[in-house]
Structures are given as structure tokens and as C-alpha cells.
Coordinates of C-alpha atoms in Angstrom, one line a residue:
X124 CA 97.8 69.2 76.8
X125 CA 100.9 68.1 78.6
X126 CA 101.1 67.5 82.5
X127 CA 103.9 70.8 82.7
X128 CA 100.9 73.1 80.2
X129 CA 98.1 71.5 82.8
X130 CA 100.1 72.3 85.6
X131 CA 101.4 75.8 84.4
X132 CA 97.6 76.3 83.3
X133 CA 96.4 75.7 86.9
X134 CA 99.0 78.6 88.6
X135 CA 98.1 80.8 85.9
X136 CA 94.3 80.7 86.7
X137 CA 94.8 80.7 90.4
X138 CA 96.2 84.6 90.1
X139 CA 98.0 83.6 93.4
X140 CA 101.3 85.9 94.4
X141 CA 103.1 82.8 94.0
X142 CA 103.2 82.9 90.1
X143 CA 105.3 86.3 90.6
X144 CA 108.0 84.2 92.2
X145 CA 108.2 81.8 89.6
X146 CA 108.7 83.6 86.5
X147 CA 112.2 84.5 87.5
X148 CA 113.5 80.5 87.9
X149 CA 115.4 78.7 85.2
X150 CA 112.9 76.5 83.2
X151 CA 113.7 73.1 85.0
X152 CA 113.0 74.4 88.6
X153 CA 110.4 76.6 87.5
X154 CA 108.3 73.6 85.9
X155 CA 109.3 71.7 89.0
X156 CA 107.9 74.4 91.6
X157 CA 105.3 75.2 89.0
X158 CA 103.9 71.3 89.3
X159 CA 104.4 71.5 93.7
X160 CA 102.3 74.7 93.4
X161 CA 99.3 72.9 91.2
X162 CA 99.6 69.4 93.5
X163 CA 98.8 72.0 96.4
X164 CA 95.6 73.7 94.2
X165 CA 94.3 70.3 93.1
X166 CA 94.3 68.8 96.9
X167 CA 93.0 72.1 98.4
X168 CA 90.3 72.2 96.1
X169 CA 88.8 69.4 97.0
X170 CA 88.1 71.0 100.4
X171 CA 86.8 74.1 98.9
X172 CA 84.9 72.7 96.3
X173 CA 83.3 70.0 97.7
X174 CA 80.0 69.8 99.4
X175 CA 79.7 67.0 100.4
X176 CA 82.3 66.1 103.5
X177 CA 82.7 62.5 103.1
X178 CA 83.0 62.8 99.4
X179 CA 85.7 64.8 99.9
X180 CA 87.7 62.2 102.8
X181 CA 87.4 59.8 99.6
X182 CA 89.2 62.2 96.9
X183 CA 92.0 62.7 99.8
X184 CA 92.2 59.1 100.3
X185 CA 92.9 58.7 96.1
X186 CA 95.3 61.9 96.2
X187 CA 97.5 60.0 99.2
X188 CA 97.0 56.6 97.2
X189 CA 98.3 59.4 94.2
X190 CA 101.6 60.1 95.7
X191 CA 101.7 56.4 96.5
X192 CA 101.9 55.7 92.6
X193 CA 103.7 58.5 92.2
X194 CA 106.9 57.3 94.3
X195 CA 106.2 53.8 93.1
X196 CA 107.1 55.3 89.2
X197 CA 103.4 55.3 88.4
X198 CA 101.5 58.5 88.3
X199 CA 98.5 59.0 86.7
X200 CA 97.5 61.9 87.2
X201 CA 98.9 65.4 85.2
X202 CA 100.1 66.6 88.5
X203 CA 101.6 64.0 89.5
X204 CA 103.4 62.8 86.2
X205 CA 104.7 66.8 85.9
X206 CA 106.1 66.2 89.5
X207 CA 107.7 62.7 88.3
X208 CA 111.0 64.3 87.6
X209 CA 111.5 66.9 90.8
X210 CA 111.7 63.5 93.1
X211 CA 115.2 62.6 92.5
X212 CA 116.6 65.6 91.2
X213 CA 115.0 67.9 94.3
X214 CA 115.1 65.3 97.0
X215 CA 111.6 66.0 97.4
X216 CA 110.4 63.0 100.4
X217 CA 106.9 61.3 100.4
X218 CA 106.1 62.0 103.4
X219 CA 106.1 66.2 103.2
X220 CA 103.1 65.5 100.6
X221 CA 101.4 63.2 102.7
X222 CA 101.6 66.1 104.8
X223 CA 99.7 68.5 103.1
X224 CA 96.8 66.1 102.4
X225 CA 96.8 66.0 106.6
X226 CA 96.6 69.4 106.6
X227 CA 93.4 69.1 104.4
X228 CA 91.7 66.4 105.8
X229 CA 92.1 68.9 109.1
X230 CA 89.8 71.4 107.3
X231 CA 87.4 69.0 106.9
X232 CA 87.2 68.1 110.9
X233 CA 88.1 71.4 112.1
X234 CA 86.6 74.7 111.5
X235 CA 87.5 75.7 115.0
X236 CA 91.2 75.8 116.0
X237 CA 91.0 75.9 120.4
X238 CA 94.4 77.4 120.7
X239 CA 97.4 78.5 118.6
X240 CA 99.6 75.4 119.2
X241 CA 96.2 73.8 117.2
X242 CA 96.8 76.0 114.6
X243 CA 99.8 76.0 113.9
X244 CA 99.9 72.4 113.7
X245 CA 98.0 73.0 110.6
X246 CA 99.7 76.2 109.2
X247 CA 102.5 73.4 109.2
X248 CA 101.0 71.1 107.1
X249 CA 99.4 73.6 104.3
X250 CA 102.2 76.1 104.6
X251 CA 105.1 75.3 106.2
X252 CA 105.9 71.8 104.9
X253 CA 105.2 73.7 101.4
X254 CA 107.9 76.0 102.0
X255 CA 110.8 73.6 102.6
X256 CA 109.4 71.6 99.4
X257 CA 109.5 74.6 97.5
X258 CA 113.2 75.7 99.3
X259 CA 114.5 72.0 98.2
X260 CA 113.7 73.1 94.6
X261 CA 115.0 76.2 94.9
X262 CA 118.3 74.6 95.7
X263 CA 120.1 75.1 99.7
X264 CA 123.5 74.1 100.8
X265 CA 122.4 75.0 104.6
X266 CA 120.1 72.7 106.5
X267 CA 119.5 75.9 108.6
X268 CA 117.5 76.9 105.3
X269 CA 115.0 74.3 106.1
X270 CA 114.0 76.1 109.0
X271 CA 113.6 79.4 107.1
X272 CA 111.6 77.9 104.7
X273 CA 109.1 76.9 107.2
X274 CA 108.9 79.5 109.6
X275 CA 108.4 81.7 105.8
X276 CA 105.5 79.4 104.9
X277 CA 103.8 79.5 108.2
X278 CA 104.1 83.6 108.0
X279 CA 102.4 83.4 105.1
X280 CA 99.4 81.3 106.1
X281 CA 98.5 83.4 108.5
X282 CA 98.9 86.8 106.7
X283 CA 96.2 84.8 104.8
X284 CA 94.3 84.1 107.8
X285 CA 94.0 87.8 108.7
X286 CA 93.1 88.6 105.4
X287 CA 90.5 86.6 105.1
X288 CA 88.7 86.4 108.5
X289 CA 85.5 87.5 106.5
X290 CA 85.7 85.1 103.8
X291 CA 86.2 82.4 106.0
X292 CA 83.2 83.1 108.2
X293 CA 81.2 83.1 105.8
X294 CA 82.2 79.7 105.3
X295 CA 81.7 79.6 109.1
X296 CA 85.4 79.0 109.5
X297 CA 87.2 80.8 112.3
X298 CA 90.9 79.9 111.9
X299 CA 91.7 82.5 114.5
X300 CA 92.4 81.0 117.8
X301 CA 89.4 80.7 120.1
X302 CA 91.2 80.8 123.4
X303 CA 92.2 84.7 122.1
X304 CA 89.2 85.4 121.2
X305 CA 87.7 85.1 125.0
X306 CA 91.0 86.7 125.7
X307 CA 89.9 90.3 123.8
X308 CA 86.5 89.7 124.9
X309 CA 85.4 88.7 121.2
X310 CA 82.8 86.1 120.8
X311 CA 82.2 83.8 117.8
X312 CA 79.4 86.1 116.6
X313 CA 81.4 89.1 116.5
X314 CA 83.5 86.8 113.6
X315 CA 80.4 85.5 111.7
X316 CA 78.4 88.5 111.8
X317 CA 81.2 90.9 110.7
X318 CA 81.1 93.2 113.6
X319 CA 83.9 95.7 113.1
X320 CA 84.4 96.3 117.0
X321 CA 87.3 97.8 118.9
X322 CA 87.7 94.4 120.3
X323 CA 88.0 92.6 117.0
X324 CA 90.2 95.2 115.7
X325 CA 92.5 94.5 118.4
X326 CA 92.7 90.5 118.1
X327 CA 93.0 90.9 114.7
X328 CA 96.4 93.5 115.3
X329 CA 97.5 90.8 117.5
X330 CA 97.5 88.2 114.9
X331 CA 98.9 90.5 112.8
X332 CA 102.0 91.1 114.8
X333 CA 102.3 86.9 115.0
X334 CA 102.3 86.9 111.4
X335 CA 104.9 89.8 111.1
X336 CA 106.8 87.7 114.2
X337 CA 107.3 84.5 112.1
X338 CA 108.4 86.5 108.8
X339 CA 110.6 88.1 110.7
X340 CA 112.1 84.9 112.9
X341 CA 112.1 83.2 108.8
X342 CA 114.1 85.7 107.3
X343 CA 116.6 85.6 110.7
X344 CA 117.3 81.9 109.6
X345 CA 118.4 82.3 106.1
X346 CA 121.8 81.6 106.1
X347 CA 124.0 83.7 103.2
X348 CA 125.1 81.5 101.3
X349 CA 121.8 80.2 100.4
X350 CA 120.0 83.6 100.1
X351 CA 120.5 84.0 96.1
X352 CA 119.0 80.5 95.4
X353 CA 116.5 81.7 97.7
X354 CA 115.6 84.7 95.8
X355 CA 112.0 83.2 94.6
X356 CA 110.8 82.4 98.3
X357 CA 112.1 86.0 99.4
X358 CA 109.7 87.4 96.5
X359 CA 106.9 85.4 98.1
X360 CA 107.8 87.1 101.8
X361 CA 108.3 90.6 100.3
X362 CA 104.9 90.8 98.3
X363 CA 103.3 89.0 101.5
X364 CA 105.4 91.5 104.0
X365 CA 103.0 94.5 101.9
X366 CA 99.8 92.6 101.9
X367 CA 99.9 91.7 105.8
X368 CA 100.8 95.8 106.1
X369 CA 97.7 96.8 104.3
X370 CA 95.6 94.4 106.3
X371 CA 96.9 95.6 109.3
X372 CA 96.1 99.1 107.7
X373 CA 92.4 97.7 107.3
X374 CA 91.6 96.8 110.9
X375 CA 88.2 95.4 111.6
X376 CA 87.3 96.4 107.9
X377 CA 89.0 93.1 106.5
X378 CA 85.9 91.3 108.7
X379 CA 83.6 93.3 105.4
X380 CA 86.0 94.1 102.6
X381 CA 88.8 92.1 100.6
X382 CA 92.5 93.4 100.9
X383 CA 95.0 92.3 97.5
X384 CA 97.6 94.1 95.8
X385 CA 97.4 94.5 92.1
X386 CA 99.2 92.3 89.7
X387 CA 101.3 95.1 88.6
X388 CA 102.1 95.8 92.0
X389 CA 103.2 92.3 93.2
X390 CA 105.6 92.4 89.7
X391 CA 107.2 95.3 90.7
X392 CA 107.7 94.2 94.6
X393 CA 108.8 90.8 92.6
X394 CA 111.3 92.5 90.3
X395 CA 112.6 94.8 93.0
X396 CA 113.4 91.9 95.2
X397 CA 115.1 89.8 92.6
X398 CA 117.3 92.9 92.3
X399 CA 118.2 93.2 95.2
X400 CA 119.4 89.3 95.6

């Protein structure tokens, strides 16, 4: 197997909306975004899959020695030798995947954010930072796109925030910020026991409309002339811009029940979007 068919194997099984975006991209980018997306699998997984915390601080520790080798000319890893050629060609820098490891290694301390300026400290590392990677492969002529890219990445971290309050908690993660939570008079049990309450319904609404706030301050920065080469991020925001809808739709219920769109649905939000241009 070759590190593009490893990479392009590791999308494929995630069944993330992301793949939608891709299949519209010229080859060369697409393997280039294609190998950024499975970089951002591999590390995240070893937050997810991993038991054992301190196990997990040591397989960061490799991934960030990783990228080390990686900018040095010597990969080792599939990843990581399928990224190789994006360096030069998208001006992708060393430190933007240095930040996404941070952004991990904050999972492993935090599974409590104190207040939104927290959080969004780390919707910037997993998310944002990912976005104006991804926007550099894409291909900009605007630096203003930069900021689009994040603000876009952040929106859609937490449109998967609120849709997965209940999944986190019962990883007894609460990525929801506590000061709002004593602010709608919801405590940390209503979260982890999955009460669907009035109160809860109305925090979640609240970070809701945050998440529909950044999408909509993203898509306020994307200059014109960039917007075509742009095209695959936009798909990402439109099939996110539906999801976030139908949580919102959801209420309290997300706390007990899974929202997702079908496949066939996100390829038609896709191909309606690439239409549009």
C-alpha cells in the first residue's frame, strides 16, 4: 500500500463530511488535503483510542518528533511521507501542525473548558488552524482568506460540540463552557446524566447560535476572488450549516440521540454547492 492509498484509505473509513469536499479537487490537491485530513485522524486517535493517558502524551511526543522528520526531508511514517510533497508546493508551516498536536495534548488535561475564551483556544488548535491548512491547499490570493478559513474551522468544531454533548459525556467530557452552564442554571449532572431539561435546551440553543455566529462572521471574510478555489471549504460549511440546523431542531434530545445527515444527502448539499461556485 502506498502512503496516498493509506491516507485515502483512512478518509474513506472515517465516513466524515469532509470526504464530500474532496472528491471535487484536482488529483494533486486532493491527495494533498486527502493526506492533512488523515495526519489530523491519526493524531486524534490517539486521544480517543487510548486508555492509558500517559501512553498517549508519549505517541504525541513521537507524532511532534514526526513532523520534525518530516520538515527535516525524513518522514517515516505513511502520513507523513504522503504529506512530503504539499510542504513546498502549499506553503504549509511546521508550526500549524505542531498546533494540532497542542490541541490534543489539551484533551488529555482538560475535559472541562471554565469559560469560552478556554475553549476556543482549543477549537483553534483542532479546527481552526485545520482550516487555513486546508485553505493553503485549496489555493488563496487574499490573506483575508486566512481569516475565513479559521473562523470556518472553528464553526465547525462546535456544530460538533453541540452534536455530540451526549457522546462526549459519556466519555465524561463537557466541552460546553462551564461558566454558561451556572449561567442557565445547568449543573454538570444535568450533562452526564442526559437530562433533557428546559434549562439544557436553552444552553444548548445558545451554543447553537455561537456556532451559526462564527459560520456566518467565516463566510463574511471570504474575499471574491478567492471564493471558487474555495469551493471545497464552502462544501464543508454548507453540509455543516444543515447539520448544526437539525441539532438545533433536536433540542435537549441530542443529550440521548445522535443527529447526521445521510451520505446521499451530504453529496447532494456537496454537488449543489460546487454548482453554485
Amino acid at each position: 500500500m502506498t502512503p496516498d492509498q493509506y491516507c485515502q484509505q483512512k478518509a474513506a473509513a472515517s465516513g466524515s463530511s469532509f470526504y464530500y469536499s474532496f472528491r471535487f479537487l484536482p488529483p494533486p490537491r486532493r491527495r494533498a488535503i486527502t493526506a492533512l485530513y488523515a495526519f489530523c485522524r491519526e493524531v486524534d486517535d490517539v486521544v480517543d483510542e487510548c486508555a492509558d493517558a500517559q501512553v498517549a502524551r508519549t505517541t504525541l511526543q513521537w507524532w511532534r518528533r514526526e513532523v520534525s522528520a518530516l520538515y527535516d526531508g525524513n518522514p517515516s511514517h505513511p502520513v507523513t511521507r504522503a504529506l512530503q510533497p504539499a510542504l513546498a508546493a502549499h506553503g504549509l508551516e511546521q508550526p500549524r501542525l505542531l498546533d494540532i498536536i497542542d490541541g490534543m495534548d489539551m484533551d488529555l488535561e482538560w475535559n472541562r473548558y471554565p469559560d469560552f475564551p478556554t475553549l476556543e483556544v482549543y477549537c483553534h488548535r483542532v479546527a481552526g488552524v485545520v482550516g487555513m491548512l486546508s485553505a493553503s491547499i485549496f489555493g488563496y490570493t487574499d490573506p483575508a482568506t486566512l481569516g475565513y478559513a479559521r473562523d470556518l474551522g472553528i464553526a465547525l468544531q462546535l456544530t460538533n460540540i453541540a452534536r455530540d454533548v451526549g457522546e462526549d459525556a459519556r466519555r465524561n467530557r463537557i466541552y460546553l463552557p462551564l461558566d454558561e452552564l451556572v449561567r442557565f442554571g445547568v449543573s454538570a449532572d444535568d450533562i452526564l446524566l442526559f437530562r433533557e431539561t428546559p434549562a439544557v435546551a436553552a444552553l444548548l440553543a445558545h451554543n447553537v447560535a455561537r456556532a451559526r455566529h462564527y459560520h456566518a462572521r467565516a463566510l463574511a471574510q471570504l474575499p471574491a476572488a478567492d471564493r471558487t478555489a474555495q469551493r471545497p471549504g464552502l462544501i464543508m460549511g454548507a453540509i455543516y450549516a444543515r447539520l448544526l440546523e437539525e441539532v438545533a431542531a433536536e433540542g435537549a434530545g441530542v443529550l440521548n440521540r445522535r443527529v447526521s445527515l445521510t451520505p446521499l444527502r451530504k453529496l447532494w448539499i456537496a454537488w449543489r454547492t460546487w454548482r453554485r461556485g
